């Protein structure tokens, strides 16, 4: 009886080790999450504040590309942060999170 129990423990332990090893190879084991914030310039220039929705819709594709260029396949996604004007040039800031 003990022999079977010991064999079961070794089998489960071996299976767990293989699963964790496969997770590391496939990138499914959680890594340390990281994040960054960066601006994307809007095409609009002027003193009137553009709507948040318009600014986000215009800059989201560039924000996605920037996030992917920083983190590759570890990129989890982007979140709009804030909209800022600098002498009539508008910038939508984005937060990029990684896994």
XYZ file of N, CA and C in Angstrom:
297
model
N 0.812 -1.190 0.000
C 0.000 0.000 0.000
C 0.861 1.262 0.000
N 1.869 1.273 0.837
C 2.737 2.451 0.882
C 3.479 2.643 -0.436
N 3.885 1.548 -1.014
C 4.613 1.635 -2.279
C 3.757 2.331 -3.332
N 2.484 1.967 -3.398
C 1.581 2.593 -4.364
C 1.401 4.078 -4.043
N 1.255 4.393 -2.760
C 1.092 5.781 -2.350
C 2.320 6.600 -2.715
N 3.502 6.057 -2.451
C 4.739 6.755 -2.792
C 4.876 6.960 -4.288
N 4.476 5.955 -5.047
C 4.533 6.055 -6.501
C 3.572 7.140 -6.985
N 2.395 7.236 -6.369
C 1.421 8.254 -6.748
C 1.978 9.648 -6.482
N 2.609 9.820 -5.334
C 3.191 11.122 -4.999
C 4.281 11.485 -6.005
N 5.131 10.527 -6.346
C 6.176 10.795 -7.331
C 5.569 11.112 -8.694
N 4.535 10.394 -9.071
C 3.885 10.628 -10.363
C 3.262 12.018 -10.409
N 2.551 12.385 -9.355
C 1.932 13.717 -9.303
C 3.013 14.788 -9.281
N 4.074 14.565 -8.506
C 5.178 15.526 -8.457
C 5.847 15.684 -9.807
N 6.061 14.569 -10.488
C 6.656 14.628 -11.822
C 5.763 15.349 -12.813
N 4.463 15.072 -12.740
C 3.517 15.738 -13.637
C 3.493 17.238 -13.374
N 3.539 17.617 -12.113
C 3.545 19.039 -11.751
C 4.810 19.720 -12.270
N 5.944 19.061 -12.126
C 7.204 19.624 -12.624
C 7.159 19.793 -14.139
N 6.626 18.815 -14.840
C 6.505 18.925 -16.299
C 5.558 20.047 -16.699
N 4.454 20.189 -15.986
C 3.492 21.249 -16.298
C 4.112 22.627 -16.084
N 4.830 22.786 -14.983
C 5.478 24.075 -14.733
C 6.557 24.356 -15.769
N 7.307 23.329 -16.147
C 8.317 23.496 -17.176
C 7.706 23.886 -18.503
N 6.596 23.264 -18.853
C 5.900 23.615 -20.099
C 5.365 25.033 -20.024
N 4.895 25.430 -18.860
C 4.388 26.794 -18.698
C 5.478 27.824 -18.904
N 6.672 27.544 -18.427
C 7.793 28.458 -18.619
C 8.149 28.537 -20.093
N 8.193 27.396 -20.767
C 8.537 27.371 -22.183
C 7.486 28.102 -23.006
N 6.234 27.919 -22.699
C 5.157 28.531 -23.475
C 4.859 29.963 -23.047
N 5.459 30.419 -21.984
C 5.244 31.786 -21.545
C 3.957 31.981 -20.776
N 3.381 30.920 -20.224
C 2.121 31.054 -19.506
C 2.317 31.244 -18.016
N 3.529 31.086 -17.530
C 3.795 31.325 -16.121
C 3.852 32.831 -15.914
N 3.123 33.369 -14.943
C 3.103 34.813 -14.757
C 4.501 35.374 -14.504
N 4.826 36.436 -15.186
C 6.089 37.139 -14.975
C 5.801 38.390 -14.157
N 6.823 39.133 -13.871
C 6.616 40.391 -13.171
C 5.939 41.371 -14.115
N 4.816 41.896 -13.707
C 4.089 42.855 -14.534
C 4.836 44.180 -14.547
N 4.786 44.856 -15.666
C 5.433 46.151 -15.822
C 4.435 47.067 -16.514
N 4.676 48.364 -16.458
C 3.817 49.303 -17.155
C 4.626 50.528 -17.531
N 4.126 51.270 -18.496
C 4.754 52.529 -18.892
C 3.667 53.470 -19.389
N 3.964 54.751 -19.336
C 3.040 55.786 -19.818
C 3.776 56.600 -20.877
N 3.098 56.880 -21.981
C 3.721 57.622 -23.066
C 2.665 58.443 -23.800
N 3.084 59.565 -24.437
C 2.147 60.408 -25.176
C 2.101 60.032 -26.658
N 0.926 60.220 -27.241
C 0.741 60.101 -28.688
C 0.121 61.430 -29.143
N 0.762 62.093 -30.106
C 0.284 63.400 -30.556
C -0.918 63.252 -31.473
N -1.916 64.112 -31.248
C -3.092 64.149 -32.111
C -2.775 64.950 -33.369
N -3.536 64.717 -34.415
C -3.398 65.498 -35.630
C -3.997 66.893 -35.481
N -4.856 67.064 -34.498
C -5.533 68.340 -34.257
C -4.610 69.319 -33.538
N -4.623 70.572 -33.986
C -3.888 71.653 -33.320
C -4.863 72.798 -33.111
N -4.937 73.295 -31.907
C -5.821 74.423 -31.614
C -6.002 74.582 -30.127
N -6.713 75.659 -29.754
C -6.887 75.948 -28.332
C -8.083 75.210 -27.729
N -9.057 74.853 -28.562
C -10.242 74.151 -28.047
C -9.898 72.690 -27.767
N -10.307 72.227 -26.593
C -10.013 70.844 -26.198
C -10.851 69.866 -27.033
N -10.208 68.898 -27.677
C -10.981 67.874 -28.394
C -11.663 66.940 -27.393
N -12.670 66.252 -27.840
C -13.349 65.320 -26.930
C -12.416 64.160 -26.607
N -12.592 63.616 -25.413
C -11.772 62.481 -25.003
C -11.954 61.305 -25.957
N -13.198 61.052 -26.340
C -13.484 59.918 -27.231
C -12.784 60.086 -28.576
N -12.829 61.301 -29.142
C -12.186 61.539 -30.436
C -10.671 61.384 -30.329
N -10.089 61.897 -29.247
C -8.642 61.798 -29.053
C -8.224 60.337 -28.889
N -8.992 59.590 -28.132
C -8.662 58.177 -27.903
C -8.827 57.352 -29.167
N -9.898 57.609 -29.913
C -10.122 56.867 -31.160
C -9.010 57.136 -32.176
N -8.547 58.381 -32.223
C -7.509 58.744 -33.185
C -6.148 58.143 -32.821
N -5.843 58.103 -31.540
C -4.493 57.703 -31.120
C -4.364 56.245 -30.676
N -5.476 55.536 -30.503
C -5.395 54.155 -30.010
C -4.544 53.239 -30.894
N -4.672 53.273 -32.229
C -3.821 52.381 -33.035
C -2.323 52.629 -32.810
N -1.927 53.896 -32.712
C -0.518 54.209 -32.459
C -0.116 53.784 -31.053
N -1.027 53.924 -30.099
C -0.743 53.497 -28.728
C -0.565 51.984 -28.660
N -1.395 51.247 -29.385
C -1.260 49.793 -29.427
C 0.086 49.378 -30.022
N 0.481 50.047 -31.108
C 1.772 49.727 -31.746
C 2.931 50.021 -30.799
N 2.861 51.162 -30.103
C 3.930 51.527 -29.172
C 4.013 50.530 -28.024
N 2.874 50.115 -27.510
C 2.843 49.142 -26.421
C 3.465 47.825 -26.878
N 3.110 47.377 -28.060
C 3.666 46.124 -28.575
C 5.167 46.251 -28.816
N 5.611 47.427 -29.281
C 7.046 47.598 -29.529
C 7.840 47.579 -28.220
N 7.214 47.978 -27.114
C 7.902 47.967 -25.819
C 7.923 46.584 -25.180
N 6.819 45.855 -25.273
C 6.690 44.602 -24.528
C 6.482 43.363 -25.390
N 6.310 43.530 -26.680
C 6.091 42.380 -27.549
C 4.827 41.633 -27.162
N 4.900 40.310 -27.163
C 3.724 39.499 -26.866
C 3.346 39.532 -25.386
N 4.194 40.157 -24.554
C 3.844 40.324 -23.143
C 2.879 41.492 -22.944
N 2.668 42.311 -23.971
C 1.775 43.470 -23.851
C 0.357 42.996 -23.576
N -0.233 43.535 -22.523
C -1.598 43.151 -22.155
C -2.615 44.099 -22.758
N -2.265 45.370 -22.877
C -3.196 46.323 -23.453
C -2.897 47.731 -23.011
N -3.630 48.672 -23.611
C -3.449 50.083 -23.306
C -4.708 50.643 -22.666
N -4.497 51.674 -21.839
C -5.590 52.368 -21.162
C -5.346 53.862 -21.318
N -6.357 54.631 -21.738
C -6.149 56.080 -21.839
C -5.896 56.681 -20.460
N -4.920 57.581 -20.376
C -4.573 58.199 -19.099
C -5.111 59.640 -19.018
N -4.561 60.556 -19.814
C -5.029 61.934 -19.787
C -4.716 62.611 -21.104
N -5.354 63.747 -21.316
C -5.216 64.531 -22.539
C -4.591 65.872 -22.162
N -3.494 66.240 -22.840
C -2.723 67.431 -22.469
C -2.458 68.285 -23.704
N -2.499 69.607 -23.511
C -2.150 70.539 -24.569
C -0.795 71.160 -24.270
N 0.016 71.306 -25.316
C 1.300 71.976 -25.197
C 1.415 72.958 -26.356
N 1.106 74.222 -26.089
C 1.140 75.279 -27.116
C 0.293 74.932 -28.334
N -0.915 74.433 -28.101
C -1.835 74.131 -29.190
C -1.704 72.738 -29.776
N -0.654 72.033 -29.424
C -0.513 70.638 -29.840
C -1.085 69.761 -28.733
N -1.926 68.816 -29.105
C -2.586 67.970 -28.116
C -1.975 66.581 -28.101
N -1.833 66.052 -26.897
C -1.251 64.730 -26.689
C -2.168 63.897 -25.814
N -2.477 62.701 -26.295
C -3.215 61.731 -25.487
C -2.172 60.814 -24.858
N -2.161 60.779 -23.520
C -1.246 59.880 -22.825
C -1.925 58.534 -22.627
N -1.127 57.484 -22.784
C -1.622 56.111 -22.664
C -0.783 55.348 -21.657
N -1.424 54.442 -20.946
C -0.720 53.526 -20.065
C -0.724 52.156 -20.731
N 0.459 51.573 -20.820
C 0.625 50.232 -21.394
C 0.998 49.283 -20.287
N 0.273 48.182 -20.163
C 0.549 47.163 -19.152
C 1.059 45.899 -19.813
N 1.991 45.243 -19.136
C 2.500 43.966 -19.630
C 2.108 42.865 -18.668
N 2.226 41.657 -19.113
C 1.969 40.497 -18.255
C 3.170 40.221 -17.386
